[in-house]
Every structure is written in C-alpha cells, then in structure tokens.
Amino acid sequence: MAVQDKRFARPEWKQPPFDALARAFLSTQQWWEEACRGVRGVSKHHEDQVAFVARQWLDMVSPSNFVATNPEVLKQTLLTGGANLANGWINWVRDAAAVAGDAKPRGVEAFLPGKAVALTPGKVVMRNELAELIQYEPTTATVLREPVFIVPAWIMKFYILDLTPEDSLVKYLVDNGHTVFIVSWRNPRSGQAGLGMEDYVRHGVFESLDTIRSLYPESDVHAAGYCLGGTLLAISAALPECPHAIRTLTLFAAQTDFSEPGELGLFMDESQISFLEDLMTENGYLDGRRMAGAFQLINSKDLVWSKLVHEYLMGATTPMTALRAWNADATRMPARMHAEYLRHLYLRNDLAEGRYRCTSHEPVDLSRIGVPMFVVATENDHVSPWKSVYRIHRLVDSPIDFLLTSGGHNVGIVNPPAGPAAHTAASYRKAHHAARKAPAEPDEWFASAQYSHGSWWPAWTHWLRKHSSGEIATLPVQGVAVNGKEIPAPGSYVKES
C-alpha cells in the first residue's frame, strides 16, 4: 500500500519502524471510514457525522503528532539538542496567553486595511447602516462601458479581493480597463440582530445598484459575487424588482443548490440551528470566532494538527502573511440573517427547490436570471465544494462558462497571473455550455473540460471584454461626503472590529 498522505511524505517516514506506523495508521483510518458506511437504519447524514467525528479523533492520534513517533521531529531534536522543543514550548505559551486574553494572532498588526492591505485607491460613493460601496480610481485612459460590481461575503471582510498590490483582483481589474465597485459590509452589532437576508438584498445589493445607475445611467453592469455574496447576488438578480440591468453574472465559489454542501452540512440540522438561535439571543449575532472554529474543524489536519507539529514540535514560527491576517479579521453574523441562511438555504435547500421567499410573497425563481454567466469553483474547496457549485447548471436558463481552478476556497480565487504572488502550480479546467446543455454529472464535465496552466483571471477578463459593448472615457470618482469629508478606500466599515 503506497502512502499518499502528505503527513508521511518525507523520506524519514520511509524508514522502519516509522513506515509501519504510517501504514498502520492509514489502514485504521480506512477501516473506520468503511465501518461508518452502510449501517442498517442509519441515515446518510448521521453516517457522515459519525465518520467526521471518527476522523477528528484519528487525526488527533496520528503518529505525526507525537515526538516519539515522528521521525522528522526526532531528527530535528537530535540536530538542535532539543532547542526545537524549547522553542515550541515558548510558541505554545505565547499562543495560549493570546487565546486566554482574547488577543489576535501575533503579527496581524502589520497587515491593517489601508496600511499594508486594501491599498487600491478609491472612494466610498454610497453609505448606509449596513454597507459602504467603494468605487476605485481608474488607471487607464478609457474603460469598458459596463462597470464591474462585486458583492463579497460578509462572513469575512471584502479585502480578500484587494490584499497586497501583487495579489489584488480589484487592482488587476482596474489596470485592465474596468470601472470597479465593491461592497464593504459593516460588522453587525447587537442592535442589528433583526437584519435578515431581505435587508442584505435591499440595502446592500439594491442600494448599491441604484448608486451605480445614478453614476452610469446608460450602462448595464457586470455583477460578480463571492461565496455567500454570490448566493445573495444570484437571489437579487432573479428578483423582478432588481433595480439595474445586469449584463452578466459571475459567481466565485458560490452555492445556489445546497443538497450536497460538503462537511459544513454536518453542522446543519434542526437541533443545531435551534441551539445557535439560542446562542445568538443574548448578543444578537454569531461571533466570528465560532464560525472560524467550524472551518478549522472541517480541515483540522491542515489547520490544527499541522500547526501543532510545525510550531510546537519542530519549534518553527509561521510568518504572518496578508492572507492569514485577513483570515484572522473575523466578522459577526446577525442572528436573524444567520438563522434564515442556515435553515432555508443549507438545511431545507429552499432556494434550489423553488420555495425560498426573500422580498415578496413569490418564491425566488433562479431561472429568471437569463444572462450569460461565468461560474468559478475551486478544486479543494471545503466551504463550497465544486460539485455543489456545479449544480447551478440545473437551476438557470443561462449560457454558462464553468471554470474549475486549482486551490481552495480562498487561494483558488486569489490567484494572480504574474508577479511574486503568482501560484506556479496554478491550473484550471473550463468549458462553455448553452443553457441546460451542460453534462448532468460533474465528473462527466471534468473529463471533457479543457485544461489550462496558470491563473484563471485572464480568462475571466477576456470573457468580460467579450460581453461588453465598447469603451468610454474615464470619469473622476466622486465620493460621498460624511461630516463634510469624502471617505477614501478602503472605507471606514472595514476598520471596525
């Protein structure tokens, strides 16, 4: 049996007795995975839950997690005379003190929005109690007629799409002749517990579109949404009261059919949602740290145990990066909105099955969208599994360019084509299909899609240009005045904790 797990990929694990330990562990892992399946009288949801818990326990007792059974740690201990373990103890004490004091991870202070990240110049052009709309300064003499309007998720902050200048999707679009608008969501407070999905549609998407229409009255928009923002944007685009003509719709790692939501679905049943509702009653929101904990559990092998080995056993220090600092900049979820999202979309799949009502008594009908779509999924996504994202083909009457890129939920999207931040191993598969003509099964699509090496960003900007109606002269950005002063990008809401 070949050892495929990257925990045991180093040459030290090929030597006895460590090769036997690794093989025994992987055999045990496989046995438990099979033992949790096909149990008479047990639903698939509960089988998945048991398998998930079993994997968590097994990941915890992996031989890679202990000094005596990890040959890499033993080798490092001999080479350093035990200094690695002393350094690991220092790292653990520092991290434990930070957790006890409710402090942010060390190093995040070097990546503050507007200081080291979210640096693309622009101004806030609309502001309400829920969101700011930022327009970015053009860098080209002419721009495509249709602006790009981006709706990010509010689970995390928007500047994942405007990190450093080297890996900023916003800057890339601006430099390629696009007028770019993006929503910056406000971190909700206790008094905003009653905010629901309808509020995010009306005061986030619709008010932003009204503002864009006032600035560019003769232009449609290229609308794009990321993760939950993409789900919200798809809902908004399908509503008859959508206030602005959407020329194209792009979704980044966004689900519209939640029948196979991946391992996040393990946390979704009526009892758990009711528990979360009770939990949110006191403060009016779900704390972002609880969301972060769920994401860590889903990929604990890489996000928890690999850190234990690297920092506490090997004694190394993981340098803070812009992406890691953004990931630590957690946000809250309003109680009503979060409960609606979990119950109606995740648990009941009301949106895909035609039962979801948002702003009216009529259910949202995604087949009303009708415009060309560009849908990006990521191959190793633990949040929005690509086969779940693929189900959009069944719901809309639109021609779709579906693209599957390497990487995960964040790294797969933040994928610049050149420069120091470019991913040398990046690749993607892409195929175009007319409405309702895509293969029914994702694996069938995968086998026939065209493979390309590199970033997917150029393919998307080429597609946007293809669906645009020409160029116009650039216009100066006119920011909205708050207390007599314009607010420069990245705005004020992104800086609120």
Short mmCIF file of C-alpha atoms in Angstrom, two decimals:
data_model
loop_
_atom_site.label_atom_id
_atom_site.label_comp_id
_atom_site.label_asym_id
_atom_site.label_seq_id
_atom_site.Cartn_x
_atom_site.Cartn_y
_atom_site.Cartn_z
CA MET A 1 0.00 0.00 0.00
CA ALA A 2 1.54 3.29 -1.13
CA VAL A 3 1.47 6.06 1.46
CA GLN A 4 -0.27 9.08 -0.15
CA ASP A 5 -0.90 11.24 2.93
CA LYS A 6 1.33 14.33 2.94
CA ARG A 7 1.88 13.97 6.69
CA PHE A 8 4.03 10.95 5.86
CA ALA A 9 5.56 12.14 2.58
CA ARG A 10 9.09 12.96 3.81
CA PRO A 11 11.89 10.40 3.32
CA GLU A 12 12.18 9.88 7.09
CA TRP A 13 8.79 8.14 7.06
CA LYS A 14 10.07 5.52 4.60
CA GLN A 15 12.41 4.02 7.20
CA PRO A 16 11.40 1.35 9.75
CA PRO A 17 9.67 1.41 12.14
CA PHE A 18 8.05 4.66 11.03
CA ASP A 19 6.85 3.31 7.69
CA ALA A 20 4.94 0.59 9.56
CA LEU A 21 3.43 3.18 11.91
CA ALA A 22 2.24 5.30 9.00
CA ARG A 23 0.75 2.32 7.14
CA ALA A 24 -0.97 1.03 10.26
CA PHE A 25 -2.48 4.44 10.93
CA LEU A 26 -3.75 4.84 7.36
CA SER A 27 -5.20 1.31 7.41
CA THR A 28 -7.02 2.12 10.65
CA GLN A 29 -8.30 5.34 9.13
CA GLN A 30 -9.62 3.47 6.09
CA TRP A 31 -11.24 0.80 8.29
CA TRP A 32 -13.14 3.40 10.30
CA GLU A 33 -14.27 5.19 7.16
CA GLU A 34 -15.72 1.96 5.78
CA ALA A 35 -17.18 0.92 9.15
CA CYS A 36 -19.20 4.14 9.30
CA ARG A 37 -20.92 3.44 5.98
CA GLY A 38 -23.83 1.22 5.03
CA VAL A 39 -25.11 0.77 8.58
CA ARG A 40 -28.68 -0.52 8.52
CA GLY A 41 -31.22 2.01 9.78
CA VAL A 42 -28.76 4.94 9.90
CA SER A 43 -29.36 7.93 7.61
CA LYS A 44 -26.57 9.24 5.39
CA HIS A 45 -26.43 12.49 7.39
CA HIS A 46 -25.74 10.58 10.61
CA GLU A 47 -23.27 8.28 8.84
CA ASP A 48 -21.40 11.38 7.69
CA GLN A 49 -21.43 12.82 11.21
CA VAL A 50 -20.03 9.63 12.74
CA ALA A 51 -17.36 9.39 10.03
CA PHE A 52 -16.44 13.03 10.63
CA VAL A 53 -16.06 12.54 14.39
CA ALA A 54 -14.05 9.36 13.85
CA ARG A 55 -11.71 11.22 11.52
CA GLN A 56 -11.26 14.03 14.07
CA TRP A 57 -10.19 11.51 16.72
CA LEU A 58 -7.88 9.72 14.32
CA ASP A 59 -6.27 12.96 13.14
CA MET A 60 -5.63 13.77 16.79
CA VAL A 61 -3.77 10.49 17.44
CA SER A 62 -1.81 10.44 14.18
CA PRO A 63 1.81 9.31 14.75
CA SER A 64 2.91 12.59 13.16
CA ASN A 65 1.59 14.48 16.22
CA PHE A 66 3.94 12.96 18.81
CA VAL A 67 7.66 13.39 19.38
CA ALA A 68 8.40 9.70 19.87
CA THR A 69 6.61 8.58 16.70
CA ASN A 70 7.53 11.39 14.30
CA PRO A 71 10.95 10.80 12.71
CA GLU A 72 11.15 14.38 11.44
CA VAL A 73 10.78 15.73 14.98
CA LEU A 74 13.27 13.20 16.36
CA LYS A 75 15.80 14.20 13.71
CA GLN A 76 15.33 17.89 14.48
CA THR A 77 15.63 17.24 18.20
CA LEU A 78 18.97 15.47 17.70
CA LEU A 79 20.26 18.20 15.39
CA THR A 80 19.34 21.06 17.74
CA GLY A 81 19.95 19.36 21.05
CA GLY A 82 16.29 19.80 21.95
CA ALA A 83 16.14 23.51 21.11
CA ASN A 84 13.18 22.84 18.82
CA LEU A 85 11.12 21.58 21.77
CA ALA A 86 12.15 24.55 23.91
CA ASN A 87 11.15 26.93 21.12
CA GLY A 88 7.92 25.01 20.68
CA TRP A 89 7.12 25.45 24.36
CA ILE A 90 7.69 29.21 24.01
CA ASN A 91 5.38 29.28 20.98
CA TRP A 92 2.69 27.35 22.87
CA VAL A 93 2.84 29.61 25.94
CA ARG A 94 2.59 32.70 23.74
CA ASP A 95 -0.38 31.32 21.82
CA ALA A 96 -2.13 30.15 24.99
CA ALA A 97 -1.74 33.60 26.53
CA ALA A 98 -3.16 35.20 23.38
CA VAL A 99 -6.20 32.89 23.45
CA ALA A 100 -6.77 33.48 27.17
CA GLY A 101 -6.54 37.23 26.66
CA ASP A 102 -8.81 37.19 23.60
CA ALA A 103 -5.98 38.69 21.56
CA LYS A 104 -5.49 38.43 17.82
CA PRO A 105 -2.68 36.23 16.44
CA ARG A 106 0.78 37.76 16.62
CA GLY A 107 1.80 39.69 13.53
CA VAL A 108 -1.64 40.79 12.28
CA GLU A 109 -0.90 44.38 13.27
CA ALA A 110 1.45 44.56 10.26
CA PHE A 111 -1.45 43.99 7.86
CA LEU A 112 -4.03 46.64 8.71
CA PRO A 113 -6.52 47.65 5.97
CA GLY A 114 -5.41 50.86 4.33
CA LYS A 115 -1.87 50.46 5.69
CA ALA A 116 -0.47 47.25 4.20
CA VAL A 117 -3.54 45.67 2.57
CA ALA A 118 -6.60 47.07 0.76
CA LEU A 119 -4.41 49.73 -0.86
CA THR A 120 -6.09 50.24 -4.25
CA PRO A 121 -7.09 53.94 -4.46
CA GLY A 122 -10.79 54.76 -4.48
CA LYS A 123 -13.61 56.43 -2.59
CA VAL A 124 -16.80 55.49 -0.78
CA VAL A 125 -19.67 56.52 -3.09
CA MET A 126 -22.60 55.17 -1.04
CA ARG A 127 -23.00 54.54 2.68
CA ASN A 128 -25.84 53.27 4.84
CA GLU A 129 -26.10 51.44 8.16
CA LEU A 130 -25.32 48.08 6.54
CA ALA A 131 -22.74 48.70 3.85
CA GLU A 132 -20.40 51.05 2.06
CA LEU A 133 -19.99 51.00 -1.71
CA ILE A 134 -16.45 51.72 -2.88
CA GLN A 135 -15.55 52.87 -6.39
CA TYR A 136 -11.91 52.58 -7.42
CA GLU A 137 -9.92 55.21 -9.28
CA PRO A 138 -9.28 54.33 -12.94
CA THR A 139 -5.70 53.82 -14.14
CA THR A 140 -6.42 53.73 -17.88
CA ALA A 141 -7.47 56.49 -20.30
CA THR A 142 -10.59 54.57 -21.30
CA VAL A 143 -12.67 51.91 -19.56
CA LEU A 144 -15.19 49.34 -20.69
CA ARG A 145 -18.69 50.80 -20.73
CA GLU A 146 -20.12 48.32 -18.21
CA PRO A 147 -18.77 48.64 -14.64
CA VAL A 148 -17.88 45.56 -12.59
CA PHE A 149 -19.92 45.36 -9.38
CA ILE A 150 -18.58 42.92 -6.77
CA VAL A 151 -20.56 41.56 -3.81
CA PRO A 152 -18.27 39.74 -1.35
CA ALA A 153 -19.41 37.57 1.52
CA TRP A 154 -19.98 39.21 4.91
CA ILE A 155 -18.71 36.17 6.78
CA MET A 156 -15.26 37.74 6.27
CA LYS A 157 -14.19 41.21 5.13
CA PHE A 158 -14.12 42.30 1.50
CA TYR A 159 -10.39 42.94 1.16
CA ILE A 160 -9.67 39.29 0.41
CA LEU A 161 -10.15 40.64 -3.13
CA ASP A 162 -7.80 43.58 -2.52
CA LEU A 163 -4.95 42.24 -0.41
CA THR A 164 -1.50 43.41 -1.45
CA PRO A 165 -0.99 45.11 -4.84
CA GLU A 166 0.61 41.89 -6.08
CA ASP A 167 -2.45 39.71 -5.47
CA SER A 168 -5.35 42.17 -5.66
CA LEU A 169 -8.14 41.13 -8.02
CA VAL A 170 -9.55 44.66 -7.72
CA LYS A 171 -6.29 46.24 -8.90
CA TYR A 172 -5.99 43.68 -11.70
CA LEU A 173 -9.44 44.62 -12.99
CA VAL A 174 -8.77 48.36 -12.73
CA ASP A 175 -5.44 48.03 -14.56
CA ASN A 176 -7.21 46.08 -17.31
CA GLY A 177 -9.63 48.88 -18.07
CA HIS A 178 -12.60 48.16 -15.80
CA THR A 179 -14.56 50.51 -13.57
CA VAL A 180 -14.83 48.57 -10.31
CA PHE A 181 -17.32 48.89 -7.46
CA ILE A 182 -17.25 46.66 -4.37
CA VAL A 183 -19.46 46.35 -1.30
CA SER A 184 -17.85 46.62 2.14
CA TRP A 185 -20.24 45.14 4.70
CA ARG A 186 -20.49 46.54 8.20
CA ASN A 187 -19.73 44.25 11.11
CA PRO A 188 -23.18 43.92 12.77
CA ARG A 189 -23.76 44.96 16.37
CA SER A 190 -26.25 43.80 18.99
CA GLY A 191 -28.83 46.34 17.87
CA GLN A 192 -28.84 44.84 14.36
CA ALA A 193 -29.99 41.36 15.39
CA GLY A 194 -33.14 41.75 13.28
CA LEU A 195 -31.29 42.15 9.98
CA GLY A 196 -32.38 39.43 7.56
CA MET A 197 -31.49 38.30 4.06
CA GLU A 198 -34.02 40.80 2.68
CA ASP A 199 -32.08 43.65 4.31
CA TYR A 200 -28.86 42.48 2.69
CA VAL A 201 -30.62 42.37 -0.69
CA ARG A 202 -32.30 45.78 -0.37
CA HIS A 203 -29.67 47.81 1.49
CA GLY A 204 -26.59 46.01 0.21
CA VAL A 205 -27.22 44.97 -3.38
CA PHE A 206 -30.17 47.11 -4.50
CA GLU A 207 -28.97 50.40 -2.97
CA SER A 208 -25.54 49.81 -4.48
CA LEU A 209 -27.09 49.17 -7.90
CA ASP A 210 -29.17 52.35 -7.53
CA THR A 211 -25.97 54.30 -6.87
CA ILE A 212 -24.18 52.78 -9.85
CA ARG A 213 -27.17 53.57 -12.04
CA SER A 214 -27.08 57.21 -10.93
CA LEU A 215 -23.39 57.38 -11.87
CA TYR A 216 -23.62 55.36 -15.10
CA PRO A 217 -27.25 55.72 -16.23
CA GLU A 218 -26.62 54.37 -19.73
CA SER A 219 -24.61 51.30 -18.73
CA ASP A 220 -25.54 47.84 -17.58
CA VAL A 221 -23.29 46.14 -15.00
CA HIS A 222 -21.14 43.05 -14.88
CA ALA A 223 -22.15 41.69 -11.46
CA ALA A 224 -19.88 39.31 -9.54
CA GLY A 225 -20.37 37.65 -6.15
CA TYR A 226 -18.03 35.68 -3.92
CA CYS A 227 -19.16 32.84 -1.64
CA LEU A 228 -22.26 33.90 0.32
CA GLY A 229 -22.13 37.19 -1.58
CA GLY A 230 -22.56 35.20 -4.79
CA THR A 231 -25.59 33.41 -3.38
CA LEU A 232 -27.08 36.78 -2.37
CA LEU A 233 -26.31 38.25 -5.80
CA ALA A 234 -27.96 35.32 -7.61
CA ILE A 235 -31.07 35.81 -5.46
CA SER A 236 -31.05 39.56 -6.18
CA ALA A 237 -30.60 39.09 -9.93
CA ALA A 238 -33.58 36.72 -10.02
CA LEU A 239 -35.94 39.16 -8.31
CA PRO A 240 -38.30 41.16 -10.56
CA GLU A 241 -37.58 44.36 -8.60
CA CYS A 242 -33.82 44.25 -9.28
CA PRO A 243 -33.21 47.96 -9.98
CA HIS A 244 -30.44 47.82 -12.60
CA ALA A 245 -29.88 45.84 -15.76
CA ILE A 246 -27.30 43.12 -15.14
CA ARG A 247 -25.42 42.30 -18.32
CA THR A 248 -23.52 39.28 -16.98
CA LEU A 249 -23.36 37.40 -13.70
CA THR A 250 -20.18 35.90 -12.26
CA LEU A 251 -20.09 33.65 -9.20
CA PHE A 252 -16.90 32.82 -7.28
CA ALA A 253 -17.15 29.68 -5.13
CA ALA A 254 -20.84 30.35 -4.52
CA GLN A 255 -23.53 27.74 -3.94
CA THR A 256 -27.13 28.01 -5.08
CA ASP A 257 -28.04 24.35 -4.53
CA PHE A 258 -27.21 23.13 -1.02
CA SER A 259 -28.24 19.50 -1.40
CA GLU A 260 -24.56 18.49 -1.18
CA PRO A 261 -22.96 21.31 0.82
CA GLY A 262 -19.92 19.36 1.93
CA GLU A 263 -18.84 18.91 5.51
CA LEU A 264 -20.34 22.22 6.64
CA GLY A 265 -23.63 20.39 6.21
CA LEU A 266 -22.65 18.15 9.11
CA PHE A 267 -23.36 21.09 11.41
CA MET A 268 -26.80 21.65 9.91
CA ASP A 269 -29.86 20.02 11.39
CA GLU A 270 -32.85 21.48 13.19
CA SER A 271 -31.48 20.85 16.67
CA GLN A 272 -28.14 22.50 15.93
CA ILE A 273 -29.75 25.52 14.27
CA SER A 274 -32.09 25.91 17.26
CA PHE A 275 -29.05 25.75 19.54
CA LEU A 276 -27.36 28.51 17.51
CA GLU A 277 -30.51 30.62 17.69
CA ASP A 278 -30.49 30.33 21.48
CA LEU A 279 -26.78 31.17 21.47
CA MET A 280 -27.36 34.30 19.40
CA THR A 281 -30.26 35.54 21.53
CA GLU A 282 -28.04 37.20 24.14
CA ASN A 283 -25.78 39.23 21.82
CA GLY A 284 -27.89 39.38 18.68
CA TYR A 285 -25.19 37.87 16.50
CA LEU A 286 -22.95 34.86 16.00
CA ASP A 287 -19.37 35.64 16.93
CA GLY A 288 -16.93 35.20 14.08
CA ARG A 289 -14.66 33.01 16.19
CA ARG A 290 -17.33 30.32 16.30
CA MET A 291 -17.51 30.35 12.52
CA ALA A 292 -13.73 30.16 12.31
CA GLY A 293 -13.76 27.18 14.67
CA ALA A 294 -16.18 25.33 12.38
CA PHE A 295 -13.96 25.98 9.36
CA GLN A 296 -10.91 24.74 11.28
CA LEU A 297 -12.69 21.52 12.24
CA ILE A 298 -13.55 20.80 8.63
CA ASN A 299 -9.87 20.87 7.67
CA SER A 300 -8.29 20.16 11.04
CA LYS A 301 -5.50 18.05 9.57
CA ASP A 302 -4.05 21.11 7.82
CA LEU A 303 -5.29 23.95 10.03
CA VAL A 304 -4.84 22.46 13.52
CA TRP A 305 -2.54 19.46 13.65
CA SER A 306 -0.03 20.60 11.05
CA LYS A 307 0.41 23.78 13.13
CA LEU A 308 0.98 21.67 16.25
CA VAL A 309 3.78 19.78 14.52
CA HIS A 310 5.34 22.78 12.78
CA GLU A 311 5.29 25.29 15.63
CA TYR A 312 5.18 23.23 18.84
CA LEU A 313 7.22 20.13 17.95
CA MET A 314 9.56 21.44 15.26
CA GLY A 315 9.84 24.78 17.08
CA ALA A 316 9.40 26.84 13.93
CA THR A 317 7.49 30.10 13.63
CA THR A 318 5.00 30.54 10.82
CA PRO A 319 5.37 34.07 9.43
CA MET A 320 2.22 36.14 9.27
CA THR A 321 1.02 36.84 5.73
CA ALA A 322 -1.63 39.13 4.29
CA LEU A 323 -3.97 36.18 3.69
CA ARG A 324 -3.51 34.78 7.21
CA ALA A 325 -4.05 38.23 8.73
CA TRP A 326 -7.25 38.66 6.70
CA ASN A 327 -8.41 35.23 7.86
CA ALA A 328 -7.97 36.35 11.47
CA ASP A 329 -10.05 39.50 10.86
CA ALA A 330 -13.30 37.71 11.66
CA THR A 331 -16.76 39.23 11.42
CA ARG A 332 -20.11 38.58 13.08
CA MET A 333 -23.37 37.31 11.61
CA PRO A 334 -26.73 38.94 12.54
CA ALA A 335 -28.97 36.49 14.39
CA ARG A 336 -31.97 36.63 12.08
CA MET A 337 -29.96 36.53 8.85
CA HIS A 338 -27.79 33.65 10.02
CA ALA A 339 -30.78 31.58 11.11
CA GLU A 340 -32.57 32.24 7.81
CA TYR A 341 -29.49 31.32 5.82
CA LEU A 342 -28.87 28.07 7.68
CA ARG A 343 -32.47 26.92 7.88
CA HIS A 344 -33.83 27.92 4.46
CA LEU A 345 -30.75 27.51 2.28
CA TYR A 346 -28.49 24.93 3.94
CA LEU A 347 -30.97 22.73 5.77
CA ARG A 348 -34.10 22.85 3.58
CA ASN A 349 -32.47 23.81 0.25
CA ASP A 350 -35.44 26.11 -0.37
CA LEU A 351 -33.64 28.25 -2.98
CA ALA A 352 -32.85 25.38 -5.34
CA GLU A 353 -36.24 23.74 -4.81
CA GLY A 354 -38.23 26.89 -5.56
CA ARG A 355 -39.62 27.61 -2.08
CA TYR A 356 -37.39 30.46 -0.90
CA ARG A 357 -39.10 33.83 -0.39
CA CYS A 358 -36.95 36.89 0.15
CA THR A 359 -38.54 40.25 -0.69
CA SER A 360 -42.06 39.25 -1.71
CA HIS A 361 -44.64 36.52 -1.37
CA GLU A 362 -43.43 34.91 -4.59
CA PRO A 363 -40.64 32.31 -4.36
CA VAL A 364 -37.29 33.24 -5.90
CA ASP A 365 -37.01 31.67 -9.35
CA LEU A 366 -33.35 31.46 -10.41
CA SER A 367 -34.35 30.57 -13.96
CA ARG A 368 -35.32 34.25 -14.35
CA ILE A 369 -31.66 35.28 -14.40
CA GLY A 370 -31.22 34.55 -18.10
CA VAL A 371 -27.94 36.47 -18.66
CA PRO A 372 -24.55 34.93 -19.56
CA MET A 373 -22.81 33.52 -16.51
CA PHE A 374 -19.19 32.83 -15.58
CA VAL A 375 -19.00 30.43 -12.63
CA VAL A 376 -15.74 29.71 -10.81
CA ALA A 377 -15.33 26.78 -8.43
CA THR A 378 -12.18 25.61 -6.66
CA GLU A 379 -10.95 22.05 -6.66
CA ASN A 380 -10.12 21.71 -2.95
CA ASP A 381 -12.93 23.82 -1.52
CA HIS A 382 -14.09 22.72 1.95
CA VAL A 383 -16.67 25.53 2.16
CA SER A 384 -18.32 25.42 -1.29
CA PRO A 385 -17.47 22.03 -2.83
CA TRP A 386 -17.09 22.35 -6.57
CA LYS A 387 -19.63 19.65 -7.37
CA SER A 388 -22.17 21.58 -5.32
CA VAL A 389 -21.33 24.82 -7.16
CA TYR A 390 -21.73 22.93 -10.46
CA ARG A 391 -25.44 22.39 -9.74
CA ILE A 392 -26.14 25.95 -10.91
CA HIS A 393 -26.46 24.41 -14.38
CA ARG A 394 -29.74 22.80 -13.31
CA LEU A 395 -31.29 26.00 -11.98
CA VAL A 396 -30.77 28.76 -14.54
CA ASP A 397 -31.69 29.32 -18.18
CA SER A 398 -28.34 30.93 -18.97
CA PRO A 399 -25.31 30.05 -21.05
CA ILE A 400 -22.57 29.24 -18.55
CA ASP A 401 -18.79 29.26 -18.73
CA PHE A 402 -17.90 26.96 -15.84
CA LEU A 403 -14.31 27.07 -14.62
CA LEU A 404 -12.70 24.79 -12.04
CA THR A 405 -9.44 26.16 -10.69
CA SER A 406 -6.79 24.57 -8.52
CA GLY A 407 -6.56 25.57 -4.87
CA GLY A 408 -9.12 26.05 -2.14
CA HIS A 409 -11.87 28.49 -1.23
CA ASN A 410 -9.52 31.46 -0.81
CA VAL A 411 -6.23 30.63 -2.55
CA GLY A 412 -8.07 29.38 -5.63
CA ILE A 413 -9.80 32.74 -6.03
CA VAL A 414 -6.84 34.95 -5.05
CA ASN A 415 -4.81 33.66 -7.97
CA PRO A 416 -2.82 36.41 -9.75
CA PRO A 417 -1.29 35.55 -13.13
CA ALA A 418 2.14 37.10 -12.59
CA GLY A 419 4.49 38.58 -10.04
CA PRO A 420 5.75 37.33 -6.67
CA ALA A 421 2.27 36.29 -5.51
CA ALA A 422 1.54 34.10 -8.56
CA HIS A 423 0.98 30.39 -7.91
CA THR A 424 3.44 28.49 -10.09
CA ALA A 425 1.34 25.33 -9.95
CA ALA A 426 -1.97 27.06 -10.71
CA SER A 427 -4.19 25.49 -13.34
CA TYR A 428 -7.83 25.33 -14.33
CA ARG A 429 -10.38 23.50 -16.45
CA LYS A 430 -13.03 25.38 -18.37
CA ALA A 431 -15.97 24.65 -20.66
CA HIS A 432 -18.82 26.66 -22.17
CA HIS A 433 -22.33 25.27 -22.43
CA ALA A 434 -25.58 26.74 -23.66
CA ALA A 435 -28.50 26.91 -21.23
CA ARG A 436 -29.41 23.49 -19.82
CA LYS A 437 -26.88 21.77 -22.13
CA ALA A 438 -24.08 21.04 -19.65
CA PRO A 439 -23.38 17.41 -18.69
CA ALA A 440 -25.64 16.28 -15.88
CA GLU A 441 -22.79 14.91 -13.78
CA PRO A 442 -19.78 16.98 -12.64
CA ASP A 443 -17.35 14.12 -13.31
CA GLU A 444 -18.52 13.95 -16.92
CA TRP A 445 -17.91 17.70 -17.26
CA PHE A 446 -14.46 17.31 -15.68
CA ALA A 447 -13.43 14.66 -18.20
CA SER A 448 -14.34 16.83 -21.19
CA ALA A 449 -13.32 20.32 -19.97
CA GLN A 450 -10.27 21.99 -21.48
CA TYR A 451 -7.20 22.08 -19.22
CA SER A 452 -5.00 25.20 -18.99
CA HIS A 453 -1.97 26.07 -16.88
CA GLY A 454 -1.83 29.31 -14.93
CA SER A 455 -4.25 31.78 -13.37
CA TRP A 456 -7.91 31.98 -14.39
CA TRP A 457 -8.01 35.79 -14.06
CA PRO A 458 -7.06 36.48 -17.73
CA ALA A 459 -9.77 34.07 -18.92
CA TRP A 460 -12.37 35.97 -16.89
CA THR A 461 -11.30 39.45 -18.03
CA HIS A 462 -11.29 38.20 -21.64
CA TRP A 463 -14.85 36.94 -21.11
CA LEU A 464 -15.92 40.26 -19.57
CA ARG A 465 -14.48 42.18 -22.51
CA LYS A 466 -16.23 39.84 -24.94
CA HIS A 467 -19.57 40.62 -23.25
CA SER A 468 -19.02 44.38 -23.06
CA SER A 469 -20.31 47.00 -25.50
CA GLY A 470 -17.21 49.08 -26.10
CA GLU A 471 -15.19 51.68 -24.24
CA ILE A 472 -15.84 55.12 -22.80
CA ALA A 473 -13.62 57.86 -21.39
CA THR A 474 -12.80 57.54 -17.72
CA LEU A 475 -14.68 59.71 -15.25
CA PRO A 476 -13.35 61.06 -11.94
CA VAL A 477 -14.64 59.31 -8.83
CA GLN A 478 -16.98 61.48 -6.76
CA GLY A 479 -17.08 60.24 -3.19
CA VAL A 480 -19.97 60.70 -0.80
CA ALA A 481 -19.35 63.29 1.93
CA VAL A 482 -19.69 62.21 5.56
CA ASN A 483 -19.36 65.08 8.05
CA GLY A 484 -18.13 67.21 5.18
CA LYS A 485 -15.34 64.83 4.13
CA GLU A 486 -15.02 62.15 1.50
CA ILE A 487 -14.03 58.70 2.73
CA PRO A 488 -11.10 57.17 0.84
CA ALA A 489 -10.90 53.44 0.14
CA PRO A 490 -10.97 51.02 1.88
CA GLY A 491 -13.69 52.94 3.73
CA SER A 492 -14.47 53.09 7.42
CA TYR A 493 -16.56 49.95 8.00
CA VAL A 494 -13.69 47.59 7.19
CA LYS A 495 -11.73 49.08 10.09
CA GLU A 496 -14.46 48.46 12.67
CA SER A 497 -13.97 45.47 14.94
#
